Coordinates of N, CA and C in Angstrom, one line a residue:
M1 N -220.6 -116.0 -88.4 CA -220.2 -116.3 -89.7 C -220.1 -117.9 -90.1
P2 N -220.8 -118.4 -90.9 CA -220.7 -119.9 -90.8 C -219.6 -120.5 -91.8
K3 N -219.2 -121.3 -91.4 CA -218.0 -122.0 -92.1 C -218.2 -122.3 -93.5
K4 N -217.0 -122.3 -94.3 CA -217.5 -122.5 -95.7 C -217.0 -123.7 -96.1
I5 N -217.7 -124.7 -96.8 CA -217.0 -126.1 -97.6 C -217.2 -125.9 -98.8
M6 N -216.0 -126.2 -99.5 CA -216.1 -126.1 -100.9 C -216.3 -127.7 -101.3
I7 N -216.9 -128.1 -102.5 CA -216.9 -129.4 -103.0 C -216.2 -129.3 -104.4
I8 N -215.7 -130.3 -104.9 CA -215.4 -130.2 -106.3 C -215.7 -131.6 -106.6
D9 N -216.7 -131.9 -107.4 CA -217.1 -133.2 -107.8 C -218.0 -132.9 -109.2
D10 N -218.1 -134.2 -110.2 CA -218.5 -134.0 -111.2 C -219.8 -134.7 -111.0
D11 N -220.0 -135.2 -110.1 CA -221.5 -136.0 -109.9 C -222.2 -135.0 -109.2
I12 N -223.0 -134.3 -110.2 CA -224.0 -133.3 -109.4 C -225.3 -133.4 -108.6
D13 N -225.5 -134.8 -108.8 CA -226.6 -135.3 -107.7 C -225.7 -135.5 -106.4
L14 N -224.6 -136.0 -106.2 CA -223.9 -136.0 -104.9 C -223.7 -135.0 -104.4
V15 N -223.3 -133.7 -105.3 CA -223.1 -132.3 -105.0 C -224.2 -131.9 -104.2
E16 N -225.6 -132.0 -104.6 CA -226.6 -131.4 -104.4 C -226.9 -132.3 -103.1
A17 N -226.9 -133.3 -103.1 CA -227.3 -134.0 -101.5 C -226.2 -133.8 -100.3
M18 N -225.1 -133.5 -100.9 CA -223.9 -133.0 -99.5 C -224.6 -131.6 -99.4
R19 N -224.7 -130.8 -100.3 CA -225.3 -129.3 -100.2 C -226.2 -129.3 -99.2
I20 N -227.4 -130.0 -99.6 CA -228.8 -129.9 -98.7 C -228.1 -130.5 -97.3
T21 N -227.4 -131.4 -97.0 CA -226.9 -131.8 -95.8 C -226.1 -130.9 -95.1
L22 N -225.1 -130.5 -95.6 CA -224.5 -129.2 -94.9 C -225.1 -128.1 -94.7
E23 N -225.7 -127.6 -95.8 CA -226.7 -126.0 -95.5 C -227.7 -126.5 -94.3
T24 N -228.4 -127.6 -94.1 CA -229.0 -128.0 -93.0 C -228.4 -127.7 -91.6
D25 N -227.1 -128.0 -91.7 CA -226.1 -127.7 -90.6 C -225.5 -126.5 -90.6
N26 N -226.0 -125.5 -91.2 CA -225.5 -123.9 -91.1 C -224.3 -124.0 -91.9
Y27 N -223.6 -124.6 -92.7 CA -222.6 -124.4 -93.7 C -222.8 -123.6 -94.7
E28 N -221.7 -122.8 -95.3 CA -222.0 -122.0 -96.5 C -221.4 -123.2 -97.3
V29 N -222.0 -123.5 -98.5 CA -221.4 -124.6 -99.5 C -221.1 -123.8 -100.6
I30 N -219.8 -124.3 -101.2 CA -219.5 -123.3 -102.5 C -219.3 -124.9 -103.6
D31 N -219.4 -124.9 -104.7 CA -219.1 -126.2 -105.5 C -218.6 -125.6 -106.9
A32 N -218.0 -126.8 -107.4 CA -217.6 -126.5 -108.7 C -217.7 -128.2 -109.3
Q33 N -218.0 -128.5 -110.9 CA -218.2 -129.4 -111.1 C -217.1 -129.9 -112.1
E34 N -216.1 -128.9 -112.4 CA -214.9 -129.0 -113.1 C -213.6 -128.5 -112.4
G35 N -212.4 -129.3 -112.5 CA -211.1 -128.8 -111.9 C -210.7 -127.8 -112.1
Q36 N -210.7 -127.1 -113.0 CA -210.1 -125.6 -113.5 C -210.8 -124.5 -112.5
K37 N -212.2 -124.7 -112.7 CA -213.1 -123.8 -112.0 C -213.0 -124.2 -110.7
G38 N -213.1 -125.2 -109.9 CA -212.7 -125.2 -108.9 C -211.4 -124.7 -108.4
L39 N -210.4 -124.8 -108.9 CA -209.2 -124.2 -108.5 C -209.4 -122.7 -108.4
E40 N -210.1 -122.1 -109.2 CA -210.3 -120.8 -109.5 C -211.0 -120.3 -108.0
K41 N -212.3 -121.1 -108.2 CA -213.0 -120.8 -106.6 C -212.5 -120.9 -105.5
L42 N -211.5 -122.1 -105.4 CA -210.8 -122.2 -104.2 C -209.8 -120.7 -103.6
K43 N -209.2 -120.5 -104.9 CA -208.3 -119.4 -104.5 C -209.0 -118.2 -104.3
K44 N -210.1 -117.9 -104.8 CA -210.8 -116.7 -104.6 C -211.8 -116.6 -103.3
E45 N -212.5 -117.9 -102.9 CA -213.3 -118.1 -101.5 C -212.5 -118.5 -100.5
K46 N -211.4 -119.2 -100.5 CA -210.8 -119.7 -99.4 C -211.5 -120.4 -98.4
P47 N -212.1 -121.8 -98.7 CA -213.0 -122.3 -97.8 C -212.3 -122.9 -96.5
D48 N -213.1 -123.4 -95.6 CA -212.6 -123.9 -94.2 C -212.3 -125.2 -94.6
L49 N -212.9 -126.0 -95.6 CA -213.0 -127.3 -95.9 C -213.1 -127.5 -97.1
L50 N -212.2 -128.4 -97.8 CA -212.5 -128.9 -99.6 C -212.9 -130.3 -99.2
I51 N -213.9 -130.7 -100.1 CA -214.3 -132.1 -100.2 C -214.0 -132.1 -101.8
L52 N -212.9 -133.0 -102.2 CA -212.6 -133.4 -103.5 C -212.7 -134.4 -104.1
D53 N -213.3 -134.8 -105.4 CA -213.4 -135.9 -106.0 C -212.2 -136.0 -106.5
V54 N -211.3 -137.1 -106.1 CA -209.8 -137.3 -106.7 C -209.9 -138.2 -107.9
M55 N -211.1 -138.5 -108.2 CA -211.2 -139.7 -109.7 C -211.8 -138.9 -111.0
M56 N -211.8 -137.6 -110.6 CA -212.2 -136.8 -111.9 C -211.4 -136.9 -113.0
G57 N -212.0 -136.8 -114.0 CA -211.3 -137.1 -115.2 C -210.5 -135.6 -116.1
T58 N -210.3 -134.7 -115.5 CA -209.5 -133.8 -115.9 C -208.3 -133.3 -114.9
L59 N -207.8 -132.1 -115.4 CA -206.6 -131.6 -114.6 C -205.6 -132.7 -114.3
D60 N -204.9 -133.2 -115.4 CA -203.9 -134.0 -115.1 C -204.7 -135.6 -114.5
E61 N -206.0 -135.6 -114.9 CA -206.8 -137.1 -114.6 C -206.7 -137.3 -113.3
G62 N -207.3 -136.5 -112.0 CA -207.4 -137.0 -110.8 C -206.3 -137.3 -109.8
F63 N -206.4 -138.2 -109.1 CA -205.3 -138.4 -108.3 C -204.3 -139.1 -108.9

């Protein structure tokens, strides 16, 4: 069973580049482009690793 990695980032091109790289190494990739949707998916999917853009402009304005 592949490990799950979740990416929450509003830069779609960056997410797709990371997805291609990670899936090539047999990781399952879950993504979200908005903070609220990311939280919902995070609770549901329970990934092994989270890659998070802390400078996103929503959900209390990032970091």
